PDB file of C-alpha atoms in Angstrom:
ATOM      1  CA  UNK P   1      13.047 -14.721  12.595  1.00  0.00           C
ATOM      2  CA  UNK P   2      12.428 -11.480  14.518  1.00  0.00           C
ATOM      3  CA  UNK P   3       9.265  -9.750  13.295  1.00  0.00           C
ATOM      4  CA  UNK P   4       8.365  -6.331  14.604  1.00  0.00           C
ATOM      5  CA  UNK P   5       4.784  -5.645  15.648  1.00  0.00           C
ATOM      6  CA  UNK P   6       4.396  -3.229  12.705  1.00  0.00           C
ATOM      7  CA  UNK P   7       5.714  -5.874  10.290  1.00  0.00           C
ATOM      8  CA  UNK P   8       3.013  -8.286  11.403  1.00  0.00           C
ATOM      9  CA  UNK P   9       0.201  -5.741  11.468  1.00  0.00           C
ATOM     10  CA  UNK P  10       0.929  -4.469   7.952  1.00  0.00           C
ATOM     11  CA  UNK P  11      -0.018  -7.971   6.761  1.00  0.00           C
ATOM     12  CA  UNK P  12      -2.653  -9.086   9.284  1.00  0.00           C
ATOM     13  CA  UNK P  13      -4.869  -5.986   8.970  1.00  0.00           C
ATOM     14  CA  UNK P  14      -5.043  -6.024   5.122  1.00  0.00           C
ATOM     15  CA  UNK P  15      -5.539  -9.810   5.272  1.00  0.00           C
ATOM     16  CA  UNK P  16      -8.532  -9.454   7.582  1.00  0.00           C
ATOM     17  CA  UNK P  17      -9.891  -6.623   5.416  1.00  0.00           C
ATOM     18  CA  UNK P  18      -9.798  -8.756   2.264  1.00  0.00           C
ATOM     19  CA  UNK P  19     -11.463 -11.706   4.015  1.00  0.00           C
ATOM     20  CA  UNK P  20     -14.224  -9.434   5.372  1.00  0.00           C
ATOM     21  CA  UNK P  21     -14.684  -7.682   2.012  1.00  0.00           C
ATOM     22  CA  UNK P  22     -15.096 -10.982   0.117  1.00  0.00           C
ATOM     23  CA  UNK P  23     -17.447 -12.298   2.807  1.00  0.00           C
ATOM     24  CA  UNK P  24     -19.616  -9.183   2.506  1.00  0.00           C
ATOM     25  CA  UNK P  25     -19.910  -9.541  -1.270  1.00  0.00           C
ATOM     26  CA  UNK P  26     -20.707 -13.247  -0.948  1.00  0.00           C
ATOM     27  CA  UNK P  27     -23.379 -12.523   1.656  1.00  0.00           C
ATOM     28  CA  UNK P  28     -24.917  -9.676  -0.331  1.00  0.00           C
ATOM     29  CA  UNK P  29     -25.246 -11.762  -3.497  1.00  0.00           C
ATOM     30  CA  UNK P  30     -25.671 -15.126  -1.730  1.00  0.00           C
ATOM     31  CA  UNK P  31     -22.624 -16.575  -3.502  1.00  0.00           C
ATOM     32  CA  UNK P  32     -21.042 -19.824  -2.386  1.00  0.00           C
ATOM     33  CA  UNK P  33     -17.495 -21.001  -3.016  1.00  0.00           C
ATOM     34  CA  UNK P  34     -17.019 -22.484  -6.469  1.00  0.00           C
ATOM     35  CA  UNK P  35     -16.019 -25.896  -7.760  1.00  0.00           C
ATOM     36  CA  UNK P  36     -14.045 -28.427  -5.774  1.00  0.00           C
ATOM     37  CA  UNK P  37     -13.157 -25.873  -3.098  1.00  0.00           C
ATOM     38  CA  UNK P  38     -16.855 -25.425  -2.347  1.00  0.00           C
ATOM     39  CA  UNK P  39     -17.468 -29.180  -2.196  1.00  0.00           C
ATOM     40  CA  UNK P  40     -14.557 -29.749   0.163  1.00  0.00           C
ATOM     41  CA  UNK P  41     -15.512 -26.827   2.413  1.00  0.00           C
ATOM     42  CA  UNK P  42     -18.995 -28.263   2.943  1.00  0.00           C
ATOM     43  CA  UNK P  43     -17.498 -31.487   4.286  1.00  0.00           C
ATOM     44  CA  UNK P  44     -15.202 -29.772   6.770  1.00  0.00           C
ATOM     45  CA  UNK P  45     -16.429 -29.914  10.337  1.00  0.00           C
ATOM     46  CA  UNK P  46     -16.815 -26.554  12.128  1.00  0.00           C
ATOM     47  CA  UNK P  47     -13.572 -25.450  13.746  1.00  0.00           C
ATOM     48  CA  UNK P  48     -13.822 -24.968  17.532  1.00  0.00           C
ATOM     49  CA  UNK P  49     -13.721 -21.355  18.651  1.00  0.00           C
ATOM     50  CA  UNK P  50     -10.554 -21.920  20.678  1.00  0.00           C
ATOM     51  CA  UNK P  51      -8.695 -23.120  17.577  1.00  0.00           C
ATOM     52  CA  UNK P  52     -10.310 -20.493  15.349  1.00  0.00           C
ATOM     53  CA  UNK P  53      -8.735 -17.766  17.475  1.00  0.00           C
ATOM     54  CA  UNK P  54      -5.331 -19.022  16.284  1.00  0.00           C
ATOM     55  CA  UNK P  55      -6.292 -20.170  12.769  1.00  0.00           C
ATOM     56  CA  UNK P  56      -8.029 -16.995  11.574  1.00  0.00           C
ATOM     57  CA  UNK P  57      -5.142 -14.581  12.378  1.00  0.00           C
ATOM     58  CA  UNK P  58      -2.731 -17.035  10.735  1.00  0.00           C
ATOM     59  CA  UNK P  59      -4.888 -17.178   7.591  1.00  0.00           C
ATOM     60  CA  UNK P  60      -5.195 -13.377   7.633  1.00  0.00           C
ATOM     61  CA  UNK P  61      -1.397 -13.117   7.883  1.00  0.00           C
ATOM     62  CA  UNK P  62      -0.908 -15.405   4.865  1.00  0.00           C
ATOM     63  CA  UNK P  63      -3.512 -13.498   2.852  1.00  0.00           C
ATOM     64  CA  UNK P  64      -1.921 -10.201   3.903  1.00  0.00           C
ATOM     65  CA  UNK P  65       1.533 -11.509   2.979  1.00  0.00           C
ATOM     66  CA  UNK P  66       0.326 -12.148  -0.579  1.00  0.00           C
ATOM     67  CA  UNK P  67      -1.408  -8.764  -0.657  1.00  0.00           C
ATOM     68  CA  UNK P  68       1.831  -7.100   0.477  1.00  0.00           C
ATOM     69  CA  UNK P  69       3.762  -8.706  -2.407  1.00  0.00           C
ATOM     70  CA  UNK P  70       1.121  -7.749  -4.969  1.00  0.00           C
ATOM     71  CA  UNK P  71       0.792  -4.195  -3.626  1.00  0.00           C
ATOM     72  CA  UNK P  72       4.572  -3.707  -3.641  1.00  0.00           C
ATOM     73  CA  UNK P  73       4.799  -5.024  -7.197  1.00  0.00           C
ATOM     74  CA  UNK P  74       1.896  -2.822  -8.280  1.00  0.00           C
ATOM     75  CA  UNK P  75       3.487   0.269  -6.713  1.00  0.00           C
ATOM     76  CA  UNK P  76       6.810  -0.333  -8.477  1.00  0.00           C
ATOM     77  CA  UNK P  77       5.127  -0.938 -11.831  1.00  0.00           C
ATOM     78  CA  UNK P  78       2.909   2.148 -11.435  1.00  0.00           C
ATOM     79  CA  UNK P  79       5.977   4.326 -10.857  1.00  0.00           C
ATOM     80  CA  UNK P  80       7.959   2.650 -13.648  1.00  0.00           C
ATOM     81  CA  UNK P  81       5.146   3.035 -16.179  1.00  0.00           C
ATOM     82  CA  UNK P  82       4.475   6.601 -14.961  1.00  0.00           C
ATOM     83  CA  UNK P  83       0.910   5.838 -13.926  1.00  0.00           C
ATOM     84  CA  UNK P  84       1.595   7.598 -10.631  1.00  0.00           C
ATOM     85  CA  UNK P  85       4.291  10.089  -9.717  1.00  0.00           C
ATOM     86  CA  UNK P  86       7.008   9.339  -7.190  1.00  0.00           C
ATOM     87  CA  UNK P  87       6.465  11.080  -3.813  1.00  0.00           C
ATOM     88  CA  UNK P  88      10.078  12.278  -3.913  1.00  0.00           C
ATOM     89  CA  UNK P  89       9.515  13.870  -7.318  1.00  0.00           C
ATOM     90  CA  UNK P  90       6.331  15.580  -6.103  1.00  0.00           C
ATOM     91  CA  UNK P  91       8.368  17.154  -3.312  1.00  0.00           C
ATOM     92  CA  UNK P  92      11.452  18.085  -5.312  1.00  0.00           C
ATOM     93  CA  UNK P  93       9.577  19.639  -8.229  1.00  0.00           C
ATOM     94  CA  UNK P  94       8.185  22.264  -5.831  1.00  0.00           C
ATOM     95  CA  UNK P  95      10.894  24.915  -6.071  1.00  0.00           C
ATOM     96  CA  UNK P  96       9.895  26.673  -2.847  1.00  0.00           C
ATOM     97  CA  UNK P  97       9.841  23.568  -0.632  1.00  0.00           C
ATOM     98  CA  UNK P  98      13.626  23.340  -0.071  1.00  0.00           C
ATOM     99  CA  UNK P  99      16.314  26.013  -0.035  1.00  0.00           C
ATOM    100  CA  UNK P 100      18.981  26.171  -2.725  1.00  0.00           C
ATOM    101  CA  UNK P 101      21.616  24.876  -0.302  1.00  0.00           C
ATOM    102  CA  UNK P 102      19.399  21.943   0.675  1.00  0.00           C
ATOM    103  CA  UNK P 103      18.803  21.110  -2.970  1.00  0.00           C
ATOM    104  CA  UNK P 104      22.532  21.200  -3.676  1.00  0.00           C
ATOM    105  CA  UNK P 105      23.067  18.742  -0.853  1.00  0.00           C
ATOM    106  CA  UNK P 106      20.409  16.427  -2.316  1.00  0.00           C
ATOM    107  CA  UNK P 107      21.546  16.517  -5.959  1.00  0.00           C
ATOM    108  CA  UNK P 108      25.115  16.053  -4.740  1.00  0.00           C
ATOM    109  CA  UNK P 109      24.143  12.494  -3.809  1.00  0.00           C
ATOM    110  CA  UNK P 110      23.878  11.603  -7.504  1.00  0.00           C
ATOM    111  CA  UNK P 111      26.359  14.205  -8.840  1.00  0.00           C
ATOM    112  CA  UNK P 112      23.594  16.088 -10.640  1.00  0.00           C
ATOM    113  CA  UNK P 113      24.565  19.678 -11.524  1.00  0.00           C
ATOM    114  CA  UNK P 114      21.114  21.336 -11.601  1.00  0.00           C
ATOM    115  CA  UNK P 115      19.375  21.513  -8.243  1.00  0.00           C
ATOM    116  CA  UNK P 116      16.099  22.764  -9.737  1.00  0.00           C
ATOM    117  CA  UNK P 117      15.796  20.518 -12.791  1.00  0.00           C
ATOM    118  CA  UNK P 118      15.183  17.061 -11.336  1.00  0.00           C
ATOM    119  CA  UNK P 119      13.318  14.392 -13.308  1.00  0.00           C
ATOM    120  CA  UNK P 120      11.365  11.446 -11.928  1.00  0.00           C
ATOM    121  CA  UNK P 121      14.261   8.995 -12.263  1.00  0.00           C
ATOM    122  CA  UNK P 122      16.739  11.371 -10.589  1.00  0.00           C
ATOM    123  CA  UNK P 123      14.296  12.033  -7.754  1.00  0.00           C
ATOM    124  CA  UNK P 124      13.992   8.287  -7.261  1.00  0.00           C
ATOM    125  CA  UNK P 125      17.785   7.894  -7.170  1.00  0.00           C
ATOM    126  CA  UNK P 126      18.107  10.689  -4.605  1.00  0.00           C
ATOM    127  CA  UNK P 127      15.438   9.162  -2.397  1.00  0.00           C
ATOM    128  CA  UNK P 128      17.087   5.744  -2.653  1.00  0.00           C
ATOM    129  CA  UNK P 129      20.406   7.239  -1.514  1.00  0.00           C
ATOM    130  CA  UNK P 130      18.729   9.015   1.404  1.00  0.00           C
ATOM    131  CA  UNK P 131      17.046   5.752   2.454  1.00  0.00           C
ATOM    132  CA  UNK P 132      20.390   3.961   2.413  1.00  0.00           C
ATOM    133  CA  UNK P 133      21.952   6.637   4.623  1.00  0.00           C
ATOM    134  CA  UNK P 134      19.106   6.613   7.149  1.00  0.00           C
ATOM    135  CA  UNK P 135      18.276   2.913   6.985  1.00  0.00           C
ATOM    136  CA  UNK P 136      16.647   1.793  10.226  1.00  0.00           C
ATOM    137  CA  UNK P 137      16.148   5.326  11.536  1.00  0.00           C
ATOM    138  CA  UNK P 138      13.662   5.142  14.414  1.00  0.00           C
ATOM    139  CA  UNK P 139      12.583   8.745  13.837  1.00  0.00           C
ATOM    140  CA  UNK P 140      10.986   7.937  10.474  1.00  0.00           C
ATOM    141  CA  UNK P 141      10.157   4.245  10.927  1.00  0.00           C
ATOM    142  CA  UNK P 142       6.654   5.087  12.118  1.00  0.00           C
ATOM    143  CA  UNK P 143       5.950   7.073   8.929  1.00  0.00           C
ATOM    144  CA  UNK P 144       7.350   4.240   6.824  1.00  0.00           C
ATOM    145  CA  UNK P 145       5.009   1.677   8.367  1.00  0.00           C
ATOM    146  CA  UNK P 146       2.072   4.052   8.032  1.00  0.00           C
ATOM    147  CA  UNK P 147       2.819   4.377   4.307  1.00  0.00           C
ATOM    148  CA  UNK P 148       3.165   0.600   3.874  1.00  0.00           C
ATOM    149  CA  UNK P 149      -0.010  -0.058   5.852  1.00  0.00           C
ATOM    150  CA  UNK P 150      -1.945   2.451   3.721  1.00  0.00           C
ATOM    151  CA  UNK P 151      -0.575   0.837   0.546  1.00  0.00           C
ATOM    152  CA  UNK P 152      -1.482  -2.682   1.656  1.00  0.00           C
ATOM    153  CA  UNK P 153      -4.970  -1.686   2.783  1.00  0.00           C
ATOM    154  CA  UNK P 154      -5.544  -0.038  -0.592  1.00  0.00           C
ATOM    155  CA  UNK P 155      -4.196  -3.151  -2.332  1.00  0.00           C
ATOM    156  CA  UNK P 156      -6.414  -5.434  -0.256  1.00  0.00           C
ATOM    157  CA  UNK P 157      -9.460  -3.270  -0.918  1.00  0.00           C
ATOM    158  CA  UNK P 158      -8.701  -3.135  -4.653  1.00  0.00           C
ATOM    159  CA  UNK P 159      -8.430  -6.938  -4.867  1.00  0.00           C
ATOM    160  CA  UNK P 160     -11.717  -7.249  -2.983  1.00  0.00           C
ATOM    161  CA  UNK P 161     -13.390  -4.777  -5.320  1.00  0.00           C
ATOM    162  CA  UNK P 162     -12.186  -6.709  -8.372  1.00  0.00           C
ATOM    163  CA  UNK P 163     -13.485  -9.884  -6.770  1.00  0.00           C
ATOM    164  CA  UNK P 164     -16.889  -8.239  -6.406  1.00  0.00           C
ATOM    165  CA  UNK P 165     -16.940  -7.152 -10.045  1.00  0.00           C
ATOM    166  CA  UNK P 166     -15.947 -10.633 -11.260  1.00  0.00           C
ATOM    167  CA  UNK P 167     -18.565 -12.199  -8.964  1.00  0.00           C
ATOM    168  CA  UNK P 168     -21.313 -10.041 -10.464  1.00  0.00           C
ATOM    169  CA  UNK P 169     -20.215 -10.726 -14.061  1.00  0.00           C
ATOM    170  CA  UNK P 170     -19.805 -14.501 -13.610  1.00  0.00           C
ATOM    171  CA  UNK P 171     -23.217 -14.859 -11.965  1.00  0.00           C
ATOM    172  CA  UNK P 172     -24.981 -12.583 -14.484  1.00  0.00           C
ATOM    173  CA  UNK P 173     -26.115 -10.196 -11.779  1.00  0.00           C
ATOM    174  CA  UNK P 174     -26.946  -6.600 -12.629  1.00  0.00           C
ATOM    175  CA  UNK P 175     -24.798  -3.904 -11.025  1.00  0.00           C
ATOM    176  CA  UNK P 176     -27.980  -1.998 -10.261  1.00  0.00           C
ATOM    177  CA  UNK P 177     -28.758  -4.502  -7.527  1.00  0.00           C
ATOM    178  CA  UNK P 178     -27.168  -3.258  -4.308  1.00  0.00           C
ATOM    179  CA  UNK P 179     -26.143  -0.110  -6.158  1.00  0.00           C
ATOM    180  CA  UNK P 180     -25.542   1.645  -2.856  1.00  0.00           C
ATOM    181  CA  UNK P 181     -22.896  -0.963  -2.046  1.00  0.00           C
ATOM    182  CA  UNK P 182     -20.972  -0.171  -5.228  1.00  0.00           C
ATOM    183  CA  UNK P 183     -21.280   3.563  -4.682  1.00  0.00           C
ATOM    184  CA  UNK P 184     -19.927   3.316  -1.131  1.00  0.00           C
ATOM    185  CA  UNK P 185     -17.176   0.910  -2.271  1.00  0.00           C
ATOM    186  CA  UNK P 186     -15.903   3.269  -4.979  1.00  0.00           C
ATOM    187  CA  UNK P 187     -16.055   6.249  -2.617  1.00  0.00           C
ATOM    188  CA  UNK P 188     -14.036   4.380   0.008  1.00  0.00           C
ATOM    189  CA  UNK P 189     -11.513   3.296  -2.640  1.00  0.00           C
ATOM    190  CA  UNK P 190     -10.929   6.943  -3.591  1.00  0.00           C
ATOM    191  CA  UNK P 191     -10.475   7.864   0.093  1.00  0.00           C
ATOM    192  CA  UNK P 192      -7.985   5.032   0.615  1.00  0.00           C
ATOM    193  CA  UNK P 193      -6.060   6.015  -2.528  1.00  0.00           C
ATOM    194  CA  UNK P 194      -5.776   9.638  -1.390  1.00  0.00           C
ATOM    195  CA  UNK P 195      -4.691   8.551   2.098  1.00  0.00           C
ATOM    196  CA  UNK P 196      -2.017   6.272   0.631  1.00  0.00           C
ATOM    197  CA  UNK P 197      -0.662   9.153  -1.448  1.00  0.00           C
ATOM    198  CA  UNK P 198      -0.675  11.432   1.592  1.00  0.00           C
ATOM    199  CA  UNK P 199       1.169   8.913   3.781  1.00  0.00           C
ATOM    200  CA  UNK P 200       3.696   8.207   1.038  1.00  0.00           C
ATOM    201  CA  UNK P 201       4.406  11.901   0.647  1.00  0.00           C
ATOM    202  CA  UNK P 202       4.686  12.438   4.416  1.00  0.00           C
ATOM    203  CA  UNK P 203       7.187   9.593   4.748  1.00  0.00           C
ATOM    204  CA  UNK P 204       9.305  10.896   1.856  1.00  0.00           C
ATOM    205  CA  UNK P 205       9.307  14.408   3.282  1.00  0.00           C
ATOM    206  CA  UNK P 206      10.252  13.320   6.800  1.00  0.00           C
ATOM    207  CA  UNK P 207      13.073  11.116   5.518  1.00  0.00           C
ATOM    208  CA  UNK P 208      14.496  13.837   3.288  1.00  0.00           C
ATOM    209  CA  UNK P 209      14.157  16.398   6.096  1.00  0.00           C
ATOM    210  CA  UNK P 210      16.048  14.127   8.480  1.00  0.00           C
ATOM    211  CA  UNK P 211      18.886  13.817   5.978  1.00  0.00           C
ATOM    212  CA  UNK P 212      19.020  17.574   5.407  1.00  0.00           C
ATOM    213  CA  UNK P 213      19.080  18.380   9.131  1.00  0.00           C
ATOM    214  CA  UNK P 214      21.706  15.740   9.859  1.00  0.00           C
ATOM    215  CA  UNK P 215      25.386  16.378  10.230  1.00  0.00           C
ATOM    216  CA  UNK P 216      27.438  16.666   7.067  1.00  0.00           C
TER     217      UNK P 216
END
């Protein structure tokens, strides 16, 4: 199995983020692990630092791998249920962003006759075709991984935030306690969501632009 550095980092970084986020909530509210997991963890001897250097990144990778699957599933469902708009549709519905000739080239991929009347589903089909044509393009790979990293970090942060909410509810703690923590957490979530949307849009635009500037 040949993993690229970006492939690993898009899982390790969100994995570490989720572990840190949960640890912060547990520390703030002095929460211990629940049930049998908590009992077993208390009987485990401390792991030597030399082994921990290997174990922790591996655990972060596994956590990030799960986050990546959940974030990908959530993104697809959000687009399917029209909770969020497709980046390709955001670009193509702006009539001044591409010339008429460029639009004809794009809609020609799906044999659509109207270059200015493109719905969400058609925009998705066009983008899928463009991705197939430029699969593995090194010129846009960096933007792809930036978009995936932003998505996974948002997914990891969202899971951590839900964990915090559940922790407070289960332990009958008022949200007013550590109110600053919740305020900062929500503000950061909004920033991460906006950054994810920006990176997604940048990747879609660069990929479409590469197709349009390529040889016919």
